[in-house]
PDB file as gemmi writes it, atoms N, CA and C in Angstrom:
CRYST1    1.000    1.000    1.000  90.00  90.00  90.00 P 1                      
ATOM      1  N   MET A   1      25.723 235.777 141.420  1.00  0.00           N  
ATOM      2  CA  MET A   1      26.100 235.231 140.636  1.00  0.00           C  
ATOM      3  C   MET A   1      27.121 234.447 140.943  1.00  0.00           C  
ATOM      4  N   ALA A   2      26.778 232.868 140.433  1.00  0.00           N  
ATOM      5  CA  ALA A   2      27.735 231.759 140.673  1.00  0.00           C  
ATOM      6  C   ALA A   2      29.767 231.915 140.074  1.00  0.00           C  
ATOM      7  N   ARG A   3      30.027 231.095 140.502  1.00  0.00           N  
ATOM      8  CA  ARG A   3      31.716 231.876 141.189  1.00  0.00           C  
ATOM      9  C   ARG A   3      32.177 231.119 139.911  1.00  0.00           C  
ATOM     10  N   VAL A   4      32.875 230.773 139.324  1.00  0.00           N  
ATOM     11  CA  VAL A   4      33.145 230.080 138.026  1.00  0.00           C  
ATOM     12  C   VAL A   4      34.301 229.324 138.322  1.00  0.00           C  
ATOM     13  N   LYS A   5      34.934 227.903 139.044  1.00  0.00           N  
ATOM     14  CA  LYS A   5      36.062 227.690 139.377  1.00  0.00           C  
ATOM     15  C   LYS A   5      36.878 227.033 137.397  1.00  0.00           C  
ATOM     16  N   ARG A   6      37.698 226.973 137.304  1.00  0.00           N  
ATOM     17  CA  ARG A   6      38.165 226.784 135.967  1.00  0.00           C  
ATOM     18  C   ARG A   6      39.383 225.467 136.777  1.00  0.00           C  
ATOM     19  N   ALA A   7      40.138 225.051 136.782  1.00  0.00           N  
ATOM     20  CA  ALA A   7      41.302 224.584 137.305  1.00  0.00           C  
ATOM     21  C   ALA A   7      41.067 223.399 135.826  1.00  0.00           C  
ATOM     22  N   MET A   8      39.501 222.859 136.215  1.00  0.00           N  
ATOM     23  CA  MET A   8      40.061 221.605 135.072  1.00  0.00           C  
ATOM     24  C   MET A   8      40.118 221.232 134.022  1.00  0.00           C  
ATOM     25  N   ALA A   9      39.332 222.660 133.470  1.00  0.00           N  
ATOM     26  CA  ALA A   9      39.285 223.481 131.698  1.00  0.00           C  
ATOM     27  C   ALA A   9      41.121 223.850 131.738  1.00  0.00           C  
ATOM     28  N   GLY A  10      41.546 225.015 133.107  1.00  0.00           N  
ATOM     29  CA  GLY A  10      42.539 225.797 132.675  1.00  0.00           C  
ATOM     30  C   GLY A  10      43.988 224.252 132.614  1.00  0.00           C  
ATOM     31  N   ARG A  11      43.790 222.821 133.277  1.00  0.00           N  
ATOM     32  CA  ARG A  11      44.400 221.700 133.413  1.00  0.00           C  
ATOM     33  C   ARG A  11      44.996 221.323 131.954  1.00  0.00           C  
ATOM     34  N   LYS A  12      43.368 220.631 131.769  1.00  0.00           N  
ATOM     35  CA  LYS A  12      43.270 220.661 130.229  1.00  0.00           C  
ATOM     36  C   LYS A  12      43.856 220.485 129.114  1.00  0.00           C  
ATOM     37  N   LYS A  13      43.335 221.781 129.459  1.00  0.00           N  
ATOM     38  CA  LYS A  13      43.505 222.725 128.302  1.00  0.00           C  
ATOM     39  C   LYS A  13      45.702 223.132 127.790  1.00  0.00           C  
ATOM     40  N   ARG A  14      45.995 222.500 129.271  1.00  0.00           N  
ATOM     41  CA  ARG A  14      48.036 223.351 129.438  1.00  0.00           C  
ATOM     42  C   ARG A  14      47.741 221.918 129.448  1.00  0.00           C  
ATOM     43  N   GLN A  15      47.877 220.618 129.599  1.00  0.00           N  
ATOM     44  CA  GLN A  15      48.291 219.637 129.398  1.00  0.00           C  
ATOM     45  C   GLN A  15      47.705 219.397 127.786  1.00  0.00           C  
ATOM     46  N   THR A  16      47.557 219.787 127.159  1.00  0.00           N  
ATOM     47  CA  THR A  16      47.097 219.237 125.536  1.00  0.00           C  
ATOM     48  C   THR A  16      48.642 219.826 125.210  1.00  0.00           C  
ATOM     49  N   LEU A  17      48.055 221.676 125.500  1.00  0.00           N  
ATOM     50  CA  LEU A  17      50.512 222.084 124.721  1.00  0.00           C  
ATOM     51  C   LEU A  17      50.839 221.252 125.316  1.00  0.00           C  
ATOM     52  N   VAL A  18      51.362 220.694 126.482  1.00  0.00           N  
ATOM     53  CA  VAL A  18      52.532 219.575 126.962  1.00  0.00           C  
ATOM     54  C   VAL A  18      51.667 219.069 126.385  1.00  0.00           C  
ATOM     55  N   LYS A  19      50.795 217.817 125.948  1.00  0.00           N  
ATOM     56  CA  LYS A  19      51.659 216.612 124.749  1.00  0.00           C  
ATOM     57  C   LYS A  19      51.423 217.358 123.038  1.00  0.00           C  
ATOM     58  N   LEU A  20      51.368 218.145 122.863  1.00  0.00           N  
ATOM     59  CA  LEU A  20      51.683 219.018 121.449  1.00  0.00           C  
ATOM     60  C   LEU A  20      53.140 219.218 120.867  1.00  0.00           C  
ATOM     61  N   THR A  21      53.950 219.139 122.543  1.00  0.00           N  
ATOM     62  CA  THR A  21      55.437 220.380 122.039  1.00  0.00           C  
ATOM     63  C   THR A  21      56.258 218.660 123.304  1.00  0.00           C  
ATOM     64  N   LYS A  22      56.202 217.801 123.787  1.00  0.00           N  
ATOM     65  CA  LYS A  22      56.252 217.099 124.167  1.00  0.00           C  
ATOM     66  C   LYS A  22      58.342 217.325 123.390  1.00  0.00           C  
ATOM     67  N   GLY A  23      58.887 216.923 124.132  1.00  0.00           N  
ATOM     68  CA  GLY A  23      60.557 216.279 123.038  1.00  0.00           C  
ATOM     69  C   GLY A  23      61.106 217.689 121.795  1.00  0.00           C  
ATOM     70  N   TYR A  24      60.581 219.120 122.379  1.00  0.00           N  
ATOM     71  CA  TYR A  24      60.617 219.974 122.160  1.00  0.00           C  
ATOM     72  C   TYR A  24      61.810 220.725 123.166  1.00  0.00           C  
ATOM     73  N   TYR A  25      62.916 221.296 122.344  1.00  0.00           N  
ATOM     74  CA  TYR A  25      63.832 222.401 123.104  1.00  0.00           C  
ATOM     75  C   TYR A  25      63.848 223.121 124.026  1.00  0.00           C  
ATOM     76  N   GLY A  26      63.898 223.230 125.249  1.00  0.00           N  
ATOM     77  CA  GLY A  26      63.619 224.435 125.761  1.00  0.00           C  
ATOM     78  C   GLY A  26      62.747 225.223 126.432  1.00  0.00           C  
ATOM     79  N   THR A  27      62.382 226.601 126.139  1.00  0.00           N  
ATOM     80  CA  THR A  27      60.853 227.028 126.735  1.00  0.00           C  
ATOM     81  C   THR A  27      59.858 226.035 125.740  1.00  0.00           C  
ATOM     82  N   SER A  28      60.507 226.083 124.084  1.00  0.00           N  
ATOM     83  CA  SER A  28      59.098 224.897 123.514  1.00  0.00           C  
ATOM     84  C   SER A  28      58.211 224.595 124.419  1.00  0.00           C  
ATOM     85  N   SER A  29      59.076 223.772 125.436  1.00  0.00           N  
ATOM     86  CA  SER A  29      58.216 223.143 125.778  1.00  0.00           C  
ATOM     87  C   SER A  29      58.070 222.831 127.645  1.00  0.00           C  
ATOM     88  N   ARG A  30      58.889 223.776 128.378  1.00  0.00           N  
ATOM     89  CA  ARG A  30      58.717 223.863 129.413  1.00  0.00           C  
ATOM     90  C   ARG A  30      58.168 225.076 129.824  1.00  0.00           C  
ATOM     91  N   THR A  31      58.209 226.668 129.300  1.00  0.00           N  
ATOM     92  CA  THR A  31      56.962 227.574 129.972  1.00  0.00           C  
ATOM     93  C   THR A  31      56.124 227.619 128.740  1.00  0.00           C  
ATOM     94  N   PHE A  32      54.170 227.539 129.343  1.00  0.00           N  
ATOM     95  CA  PHE A  32      53.116 227.755 128.672  1.00  0.00           C  
ATOM     96  C   PHE A  32      53.158 228.066 127.320  1.00  0.00           C  
ATOM     97  N   ARG A  33      54.263 230.047 127.643  1.00  0.00           N  
ATOM     98  CA  ARG A  33      53.960 230.710 126.347  1.00  0.00           C  
ATOM     99  C   ARG A  33      54.682 230.465 125.330  1.00  0.00           C  
ATOM    100  N   GLY A  34      55.629 229.214 125.425  1.00  0.00           N  
ATOM    101  CA  GLY A  34      56.769 229.167 124.762  1.00  0.00           C  
ATOM    102  C   GLY A  34      56.221 228.183 123.989  1.00  0.00           C  
ATOM    103  N   MET A  35      55.005 227.276 124.789  1.00  0.00           N  
ATOM    104  CA  MET A  35      54.399 225.939 124.614  1.00  0.00           C  
ATOM    105  C   MET A  35      53.025 227.007 123.583  1.00  0.00           C  
ATOM    106  N   LYS A  36      52.472 227.845 123.046  1.00  0.00           N  
ATOM    107  CA  LYS A  36      51.513 228.365 122.740  1.00  0.00           C  
ATOM    108  C   LYS A  36      52.256 228.693 121.799  1.00  0.00           C  
ATOM    109  N   GLU A  37      53.025 228.785 121.816  1.00  0.00           N  
ATOM    110  CA  GLU A  37      54.306 229.731 120.452  1.00  0.00           C  
ATOM    111  C   GLU A  37      53.488 228.465 119.804  1.00  0.00           C  
ATOM    112  N   GLN A  38      55.141 227.578 120.270  1.00  0.00           N  
ATOM    113  CA  GLN A  38      55.828 226.483 119.231  1.00  0.00           C  
ATOM    114  C   GLN A  38      54.341 225.929 118.833  1.00  0.00           C  
ATOM    115  N   ALA A  39      53.444 225.016 119.380  1.00  0.00           N  
ATOM    116  CA  ALA A  39      52.169 225.147 118.884  1.00  0.00           C  
ATOM    117  C   ALA A  39      51.778 225.364 117.439  1.00  0.00           C  
ATOM    118  N   ARG A  40      51.493 227.264 118.082  1.00  0.00           N  
ATOM    119  CA  ARG A  40      51.311 227.357 117.036  1.00  0.00           C  
ATOM    120  C   ARG A  40      51.840 227.517 116.113  1.00  0.00           C  
ATOM    121  N   HIS A  41      53.225 227.875 115.575  1.00  0.00           N  
ATOM    122  CA  HIS A  41      54.201 227.421 114.446  1.00  0.00           C  
ATOM    123  C   HIS A  41      53.601 226.146 114.139  1.00  0.00           C  
ATOM    124  N   SER A  42      54.443 224.867 115.062  1.00  0.00           N  
ATOM    125  CA  SER A  42      54.111 223.901 114.476  1.00  0.00           C  
ATOM    126  C   SER A  42      52.785 223.058 113.326  1.00  0.00           C  
ATOM    127  N   LEU A  43      52.250 224.104 113.915  1.00  0.00           N  
ATOM    128  CA  LEU A  43      50.813 223.326 113.014  1.00  0.00           C  
ATOM    129  C   LEU A  43      49.875 223.904 111.546  1.00  0.00           C  
ATOM    130  N   GLN A  44      51.187 225.204 111.623  1.00  0.00           N  
ATOM    131  CA  GLN A  44      51.322 226.422 110.775  1.00  0.00           C  
ATOM    132  C   GLN A  44      52.503 225.991 109.643  1.00  0.00           C  
ATOM    133  N   TYR A  45      54.146 225.681 110.373  1.00  0.00           N  
ATOM    134  CA  TYR A  45      54.484 224.098 109.541  1.00  0.00           C  
ATOM    135  C   TYR A  45      54.194 223.137 108.640  1.00  0.00           C  
ATOM    136  N   GLN A  46      52.991 222.167 109.591  1.00  0.00           N  
ATOM    137  CA  GLN A  46      52.745 220.481 109.485  1.00  0.00           C  
ATOM    138  C   GLN A  46      52.104 220.890 108.100  1.00  0.00           C  
ATOM    139  N   TYR A  47      50.371 222.035 108.744  1.00  0.00           N  
ATOM    140  CA  TYR A  47      49.829 222.349 107.751  1.00  0.00           C  
ATOM    141  C   TYR A  47      50.701 222.891 106.449  1.00  0.00           C  
ATOM    142  N   ARG A  48      51.815 223.754 106.769  1.00  0.00           N  
ATOM    143  CA  ARG A  48      52.043 224.755 104.896  1.00  0.00           C  
ATOM    144  C   ARG A  48      53.110 223.426 104.393  1.00  0.00           C  
ATOM    145  N   ASP A  49      53.754 222.146 105.092  1.00  0.00           N  
ATOM    146  CA  ASP A  49      54.577 220.967 104.449  1.00  0.00           C  
ATOM    147  C   ASP A  49      53.396 220.122 103.964  1.00  0.00           C  
ATOM    148  N   ARG A  50      52.256 219.905 104.343  1.00  0.00           N  
ATOM    149  CA  ARG A  50      51.559 218.663 103.934  1.00  0.00           C  
ATOM    150  C   ARG A  50      51.206 219.527 102.490  1.00  0.00           C  
ATOM    151  N   ARG A  51      50.790 220.604 101.467  1.00  0.00           N  
ATOM    152  CA  ARG A  51      51.153 220.979 100.440  1.00  0.00           C  
ATOM    153  C   ARG A  51      52.517 220.856 100.591  1.00  0.00           C  
ATOM    154  N   ASN A  52      53.436 221.441 100.523  1.00  0.00           N  
ATOM    155  CA  ASN A  52      54.710 220.855  99.941  1.00  0.00           C  
ATOM    156  C   ASN A  52      54.843 220.213  99.611  1.00  0.00           C  
ATOM    157  N   LYS A  53      55.009 219.256 100.077  1.00  0.00           N  
ATOM    158  CA  LYS A  53      54.851 217.573 100.216  1.00  0.00           C  
ATOM    159  C   LYS A  53      54.985 217.127  98.312  1.00  0.00           C  
ATOM    160  N   LYS A  54      53.237 217.565  98.064  1.00  0.00           N  
ATOM    161  CA  LYS A  54      53.257 217.468  96.685  1.00  0.00           C  
ATOM    162  C   LYS A  54      54.005 217.801  95.898  1.00  0.00           C  
ATOM    163  N   ARG A  55      54.520 218.828  96.115  1.00  0.00           N  
ATOM    164  CA  ARG A  55      55.489 220.398  94.873  1.00  0.00           C  
ATOM    165  C   ARG A  55      57.205 218.785  94.981  1.00  0.00           C  
ATOM    166  N   ASP A  56      56.931 218.633  96.026  1.00  0.00           N  
ATOM    167  CA  ASP A  56      59.212 217.938  96.469  1.00  0.00           C  
ATOM    168  C   ASP A  56      59.062 216.554  95.285  1.00  0.00           C  
ATOM    169  N   ILE A  57      57.134 215.315  95.307  1.00  0.00           N  
ATOM    170  CA  ILE A  57      57.423 214.256  95.221  1.00  0.00           C  
ATOM    171  C   ILE A  57      57.128 214.749  93.502  1.00  0.00           C  
ATOM    172  N   ARG A  58      55.202 215.759  93.229  1.00  0.00           N  
ATOM    173  CA  ARG A  58      56.145 214.988  91.724  1.00  0.00           C  
ATOM    174  C   ARG A  58      57.879 215.714  91.136  1.00  0.00           C  
ATOM    175  N   SER A  59      58.341 216.797  91.651  1.00  0.00           N  
ATOM    176  CA  SER A  59      60.028 217.384  91.222  1.00  0.00           C  
ATOM    177  C   SER A  59      60.197 215.538  91.350  1.00  0.00           C  
ATOM    178  N   LEU A  60      60.805 215.087  92.044  1.00  0.00           N  
ATOM    179  CA  LEU A  60      61.884 213.227  91.890  1.00  0.00           C  
ATOM    180  C   LEU A  60      60.809 213.113  90.703  1.00  0.00           C  
ATOM    181  N   TRP A  61      59.391 213.049  90.421  1.00  0.00           N  
ATOM    182  CA  TRP A  61      59.271 211.765  89.787  1.00  0.00           C  
ATOM    183  C   TRP A  61      59.703 211.970  88.617  1.00  0.00           C  
ATOM    184  N   ILE A  62      59.245 213.623  87.925  1.00  0.00           N  
ATOM    185  CA  ILE A  62      60.140 214.435  86.684  1.00  0.00           C  
ATOM    186  C   ILE A  62      61.442 214.445  86.927  1.00  0.00           C  
ATOM    187  N   GLN A  63      62.110 213.864  87.954  1.00  0.00           N  
ATOM    188  CA  GLN A  63      63.661 213.929  87.170  1.00  0.00           C  
ATOM    189  C   GLN A  63      64.602 212.371  87.280  1.00  0.00           C  
ATOM    190  N   ARG A  64      62.996 211.561  88.040  1.00  0.00           N  
ATOM    191  CA  ARG A  64      63.560 210.095  87.369  1.00  0.00           C  
ATOM    192  C   ARG A  64      63.057 209.513  85.810  1.00  0.00           C  
ATOM    193  N   ILE A  65      62.077 210.103  85.107  1.00  0.00           N  
ATOM    194  CA  ILE A  65      61.698 210.579  83.455  1.00  0.00           C  
ATOM    195  C   ILE A  65      62.381 210.952  83.785  1.00  0.00           C  
ATOM    196  N   ASN A  66      62.967 211.542  83.593  1.00  0.00           N  
ATOM    197  CA  ASN A  66      64.217 212.136  83.192  1.00  0.00           C  
ATOM    198  C   ASN A  66      65.932 211.849  82.677  1.00  0.00           C  
ATOM    199  N   ALA A  67      65.191 211.450  83.650  1.00  0.00           N  
ATOM    200  CA  ALA A  67      67.444 210.394  83.895  1.00  0.00           C  
ATOM    201  C   ALA A  67      66.772 209.573  82.659  1.00  0.00           C  
ATOM    202  N   ALA A  68      66.071 208.529  82.778  1.00  0.00           N  
ATOM    203  CA  ALA A  68      65.259 207.652  81.835  1.00  0.00           C  
ATOM    204  C   ALA A  68      65.482 207.997  80.500  1.00  0.00           C  
ATOM    205  N   ALA A  69      65.054 209.563  80.527  1.00  0.00           N  
ATOM    206  CA  ALA A  69      64.587 209.613  79.027  1.00  0.00           C  
ATOM    207  C   ALA A  69      66.211 210.286  78.089  1.00  0.00           C  
ATOM    208  N   ARG A  70      67.093 209.824  79.351  1.00  0.00           N  
ATOM    209  CA  ARG A  70      68.031 210.559  78.439  1.00  0.00           C  
ATOM    210  C   ARG A  70      68.658 209.088  78.454  1.00  0.00           C  
ATOM    211  N   LEU A  71      68.183 208.640  78.566  1.00  0.00           N  
ATOM    212  CA  LEU A  71      69.418 206.996  78.846  1.00  0.00           C  
ATOM    213  C   LEU A  71      68.851 206.709  77.516  1.00  0.00           C  
ATOM    214  N   ASN A  72      67.839 207.487  77.043  1.00  0.00           N  
ATOM    215  CA  ASN A  72      67.639 206.671  76.386  1.00  0.00           C  
ATOM    216  C   ASN A  72      67.921 207.897  75.145  1.00  0.00           C  
ATOM    217  N   ASP A  73      68.717 209.269  75.049  1.00  0.00           N  
ATOM    218  CA  ASP A  73      68.595 209.901  73.722  1.00  0.00           C  
ATOM    219  C   ASP A  73      67.620 210.801  74.182  1.00  0.00           C  
ATOM    220  N   LEU A  74      66.370 210.924  75.140  1.00  0.00           N  
ATOM    221  CA  LEU A  74      65.654 212.182  75.022  1.00  0.00           C  
ATOM    222  C   LEU A  74      65.268 212.980  75.909  1.00  0.00           C  
ATOM    223  N   SER A  75      65.306 213.731  75.778  1.00  0.00           N  
ATOM    224  CA  SER A  75      65.125 214.557  76.665  1.00  0.00           C  
ATOM    225  C   SER A  75      64.087 215.124  77.640  1.00  0.00           C  
ATOM    226  N   TYR A  76      63.645 215.557  79.075  1.00  0.00           N  
ATOM    227  CA  TYR A  76      62.281 215.370  79.243  1.00  0.00           C  
ATOM    228  C   TYR A  76      61.107 215.607  78.226  1.00  0.00           C  
ATOM    229  N   SER A  77      61.255 217.266  78.469  1.00  0.00           N  
ATOM    230  CA  SER A  77      60.315 218.147  77.399  1.00  0.00           C  
ATOM    231  C   SER A  77      59.666 217.481  76.130  1.00  0.00           C  
ATOM    232  N   LYS A  78      60.789 216.464  75.525  1.00  0.00           N  
ATOM    233  CA  LYS A  78      60.947 216.309  74.774  1.00  0.00           C  
ATOM    234  C   LYS A  78      59.848 214.580  74.523  1.00  0.00           C  
ATOM    235  N   PHE A  79      60.084 213.904  75.941  1.00  0.00           N  
ATOM    236  CA  PHE A  79      59.963 212.550  76.082  1.00  0.00           C  
ATOM    237  C   PHE A  79      57.874 212.775  75.922  1.00  0.00           C  
ATOM    238  N   MET A  80      57.319 213.789  76.879  1.00  0.00           N  
ATOM    239  CA  MET A  80      56.601 213.655  77.668  1.00  0.00           C  
ATOM    240  C   MET A  80      56.240 214.397  76.383  1.00  0.00           C  
ATOM    241  N   HIS A  81      56.298 215.554  74.974  1.00  0.00           N  
ATOM    242  CA  HIS A  81      55.240 215.817  74.194  1.00  0.00           C  
ATOM    243  C   HIS A  81      55.465 214.880  72.933  1.00  0.00           C  
ATOM    244  N   GLY A  82      56.013 213.301  72.717  1.00  0.00           N  
ATOM    245  CA  GLY A  82      56.287 212.697  71.883  1.00  0.00           C  
ATOM    246  C   GLY A  82      54.929 211.438  72.474  1.00  0.00           C  
ATOM    247  N   LEU A  83      54.727 210.998  73.962  1.00  0.00           N  
ATOM    248  CA  LEU A  83      54.053 210.932  74.062  1.00  0.00           C  
ATOM    249  C   LEU A  83      53.043 210.510  74.180  1.00  0.00           C  
ATOM    250  N   LYS A  84      52.633 213.126  74.624  1.00  0.00           N  
ATOM    251  CA  LYS A  84      51.401 213.314  73.695  1.00  0.00           C  
ATOM    252  C   LYS A  84      50.568 212.643  72.562  1.00  0.00           C  
ATOM    253  N   LEU A  85      52.125 213.364  71.901  1.00  0.00           N  
ATOM    254  CA  LEU A  85      51.596 212.821  70.366  1.00  0.00           C  
ATOM    255  C   LEU A  85      51.131 211.789  70.549  1.00  0.00           C  
ATOM    256  N   ALA A  86      51.423 210.317  70.528  1.00  0.00           N  
ATOM    257  CA  ALA A  86      51.741 209.286  70.184  1.00  0.00           C  
ATOM    258  C   ALA A  86      50.052 208.811  71.271  1.00  0.00           C  
ATOM    259  N   GLY A  87      49.331 209.482  71.854  1.00  0.00           N  
ATOM    260  CA  GLY A  87      48.919 209.284  72.097  1.00  0.00           C  
ATOM    261  C   GLY A  87      48.700 208.530  73.342  1.00  0.00           C  
ATOM    262  N   VAL A  88      49.858 208.101  74.111  1.00  0.00           N  
ATOM    263  CA  VAL A  88      49.290 207.151  75.320  1.00  0.00           C  
ATOM    264  C   VAL A  88      49.126 208.529  76.216  1.00  0.00           C  
ATOM    265  N   ASP A  89      48.624 207.874  77.011  1.00  0.00           N  
ATOM    266  CA  ASP A  89      48.351 209.007  78.578  1.00  0.00           C  
ATOM    267  C   ASP A  89      48.688 207.863  79.522  1.00  0.00           C  
ATOM    268  N   LEU A  90      49.964 208.195  80.538  1.00  0.00           N  
ATOM    269  CA  LEU A  90      50.472 207.772  81.269  1.00  0.00           C  
ATOM    270  C   LEU A  90      51.192 208.735  82.286  1.00  0.00           C  
ATOM    271  N   ASP A  91      50.432 209.237  83.395  1.00  0.00           N  
ATOM    272  CA  ASP A  91      50.782 210.507  84.707  1.00  0.00           C  
ATOM    273  C   ASP A  91      52.222 210.460  84.828  1.00  0.00           C  
ATOM    274  N   ARG A  92      52.587 211.619  85.229  1.00  0.00           N  
ATOM    275  CA  ARG A  92      54.169 211.267  86.122  1.00  0.00           C  
ATOM    276  C   ARG A  92      54.607 209.940  86.713  1.00  0.00           C  
ATOM    277  N   LYS A  93      53.378 209.704  88.013  1.00  0.00           N  
ATOM    278  CA  LYS A  93      53.765 209.491  88.487  1.00  0.00           C  
ATOM    279  C   LYS A  93      53.778 207.497  88.191  1.00  0.00           C  
ATOM    280  N   VAL A  94      52.246 206.700  87.742  1.00  0.00           N  
ATOM    281  CA  VAL A  94      53.250 206.216  86.668  1.00  0.00           C  
ATOM    282  C   VAL A  94      55.217 206.019  86.367  1.00  0.00           C  
ATOM    283  N   LEU A  95      54.488 206.570  85.209  1.00  0.00           N  
ATOM    284  CA  LEU A  95      55.862 207.017  84.331  1.00  0.00           C  
ATOM    285  C   LEU A  95      57.369 206.713  85.242  1.00  0.00           C  
ATOM    286  N   ALA A  96      57.318 208.011  86.586  1.00  0.00           N  
ATOM    287  CA  ALA A  96      58.115 207.090  87.595  1.00  0.00           C  
ATOM    288  C   ALA A  96      58.772 206.288  87.384  1.00  0.00           C  
ATOM    289  N   GLN A  97      57.231 205.674  87.906  1.00  0.00           N  
ATOM    290  CA  GLN A  97      57.136 204.119  88.633  1.00  0.00           C  
ATOM    291  C   GLN A  97      57.895 203.068  87.613  1.00  0.00           C  
ATOM    292  N   ILE A  98      57.708 202.809  86.708  1.00  0.00           N  
ATOM    293  CA  ILE A  98      57.863 202.304  85.126  1.00  0.00           C  
ATOM    294  C   ILE A  98      60.047 202.343  84.960  1.00  0.00           C  
ATOM    295  N   ALA A  99      60.004 203.783  84.920  1.00  0.00           N  
ATOM    296  CA  ALA A  99      61.483 204.285  84.830  1.00  0.00           C  
ATOM    297  C   ALA A  99      62.367 204.019  86.380  1.00  0.00           C  
ATOM    298  N   TYR A 100      61.642 202.898  86.994  1.00  0.00           N  
ATOM    299  CA  TYR A 100      62.828 203.100  87.975  1.00  0.00           C  
ATOM    300  C   TYR A 100      63.021 201.455  88.207  1.00  0.00           C  
ATOM    301  N   GLU A 101      61.205 200.791  88.810  1.00  0.00           N  
ATOM    302  CA  GLU A 101      61.447 199.669  88.498  1.00  0.00           C  
ATOM    303  C   GLU A 101      62.027 198.950  87.081  1.00  0.00           C  
ATOM    304  N   ASP A 102      61.129 199.868  85.868  1.00  0.00           N  
ATOM    305  CA  ASP A 102      61.716 198.430  84.265  1.00  0.00           C  
ATOM    306  C   ASP A 102      61.922 199.374  83.652  1.00  0.00           C  
ATOM    307  N   ALA A 103      63.620 199.628  83.848  1.00  0.00           N  
ATOM    308  CA  ALA A 103      64.534 199.855  82.353  1.00  0.00           C  
ATOM    309  C   ALA A 103      63.541 199.748  80.552  1.00  0.00           C  
ATOM    310  N   GLN A 104      63.308 197.755  80.388  1.00  0.00           N  
ATOM    311  CA  GLN A 104      63.112 197.788  78.939  1.00  0.00           C  
ATOM    312  C   GLN A 104      61.570 198.536  78.824  1.00  0.00           C  
ATOM    313  N   GLY A 105      60.754 198.397  79.942  1.00  0.00           N  
ATOM    314  CA  GLY A 105      59.814 199.104  79.480  1.00  0.00           C  
ATOM    315  C   GLY A 105      59.541 199.838  79.193  1.00  0.00           C  
ATOM    316  N   PHE A 106      60.480 200.816  80.355  1.00  0.00           N  
ATOM    317  CA  PHE A 106      60.471 202.609  80.300  1.00  0.00           C  
ATOM    318  C   PHE A 106      61.235 202.670  78.524  1.00  0.00           C  
ATOM    319  N   ALA A 107      62.291 201.508  77.924  1.00  0.00           N  
ATOM    320  CA  ALA A 107      62.661 202.067  76.348  1.00  0.00           C  
ATOM    321  C   ALA A 107      61.913 201.771  75.565  1.00  0.00           C  
ATOM    322  N   ASP A 108      61.001 200.612  75.762  1.00  0.00           N  
ATOM    323  CA  ASP A 108      59.561 200.740  74.795  1.00  0.00           C  
ATOM    324  C   ASP A 108      59.378 201.531  74.845  1.00  0.00           C  
ATOM    325  N   LEU A 109      58.320 202.592  75.731  1.00  0.00           N  
ATOM    326  CA  LEU A 109      57.006 204.262  75.618  1.00  0.00           C  
ATOM    327  C   LEU A 109      58.751 204.969  74.738  1.00  0.00           C  
ATOM    328  N   ALA A 110      59.951 205.306  76.021  1.00  0.00           N  
ATOM    329  CA  ALA A 110      60.901 206.126  74.649  1.00  0.00           C  
ATOM    330  C   ALA A 110      60.821 205.393  73.035  1.00  0.00           C  
ATOM    331  N   ALA A 111      60.878 205.071  72.684  1.00  0.00           N  
ATOM    332  CA  ALA A 111      60.586 204.272  70.765  1.00  0.00           C  
ATOM    333  C   ALA A 111      59.734 205.017  70.985  1.00  0.00           C  
ATOM    334  N   VAL A 112      58.931 204.505  71.646  1.00  0.00           N  
ATOM    335  CA  VAL A 112      57.261 204.774  70.448  1.00  0.00           C  
ATOM    336  C   VAL A 112      56.700 206.260  71.144  1.00  0.00           C  
ATOM    337  N   ALA A 113      57.893 207.185  71.622  1.00  0.00           N  
ATOM    338  CA  ALA A 113      57.962 208.903  71.599  1.00  0.00           C  
ATOM    339  C   ALA A 113      58.415 209.516  70.704  1.00  0.00           C  
ATOM    340  N   LYS A 114      59.673 208.589  70.564  1.00  0.00           N  
ATOM    341  CA  LYS A 114      60.360 208.876  69.332  1.00  0.00           C  
ATOM    342  C   LYS A 114      60.193 208.707  67.830  1.00  0.00           C  
ATOM    343  N   LYS A 115      59.073 208.015  67.646  1.00  0.00           N  
ATOM    344  CA  LYS A 115      58.480 207.018  65.971  1.00  0.00           C  
ATOM    345  C   LYS A 115      57.212 208.183  66.818  1.00  0.00           C  
ATOM    346  N   ALA A 116      56.963 209.086  67.273  1.00  0.00           N  
ATOM    347  CA  ALA A 116      55.790 210.155  67.191  1.00  0.00           C  
ATOM    348  C   ALA A 116      56.628 211.268  67.130  1.00  0.00           C  
ATOM    349  N   LEU A 117      57.026 211.807  67.010  1.00  0.00           N  
ATOM    350  CA  LEU A 117      58.083 212.703  67.044  1.00  0.00           C  
ATOM    351  C   LEU A 117      59.507 213.076  66.034  1.00  0.00           C  
ATOM    352  N   GLU A 118      59.048 211.258  64.489  1.00  0.00           N  
ATOM    353  CA  GLU A 118      59.434 212.046  64.038  1.00  0.00           C  
ATOM    354  C   GLU A 118      58.299 211.925  62.674  1.00  0.00           C  
ATOM    355  N   ALA A 119      57.611 210.378  63.312  1.00  0.00           N  
ATOM    356  CA  ALA A 119      55.934 211.426  62.705  1.00  0.00           C  
ATOM    357  C   ALA A 119      55.486 212.799  62.911  1.00  0.00           C  
ATOM    358  N   ALA A 120      55.610 213.338  63.527  1.00  0.00           N  
ATOM    359  CA  ALA A 120      54.555 214.460  63.519  1.00  0.00           C  
ATOM    360  C   ALA A 120      56.348 216.306  62.690  1.00  0.00           C  
ATOM    361  N   GLU A 121      56.939 215.590  62.676  1.00  0.00           N  
ATOM    362  CA  GLU A 121      57.835 216.649  62.261  1.00  0.00           C  
ATOM    363  C   GLU A 121      58.032 216.391  60.401  1.00  0.00           C  
TER     364      GLU A 121                                                      
END                                                                             
C-alpha cells in the first residue's frame, strides 16, 4: 500500500484556522486545539446572531414608532390598530423611517389612525 503524506493538507487545514482566529486573545489564536474550539464557537455565534439581528432591528422599529405615536397622543398598539382599520398598509420598517425622518408625515398618519379609531367606536 502506498504511503500517505499529509503535510500539505494538514498545513492548509491549520492555516485556515489561523485565518479564522486571527486577532483572538490567548490560546484561542495560539494553539491548534484552542483555535479549533474558538472557530467552532465563533461560527455558531455568527449563525445565531444573524437571526437575532432581525429581532433587534424590529424591536428598534417598534420603539421609534411608539415614541412618535406618543407625541401624537396615541399608544403604539392603538396607532397600529387605527392604521389597520383605516386600510393603511405600511410595514413597521417604513413607519419607523417616516417617524425618524418626517414628523409631519407621521402626524398625518396618526390623524388618519385616530379618525379610524373614532369611526370604529
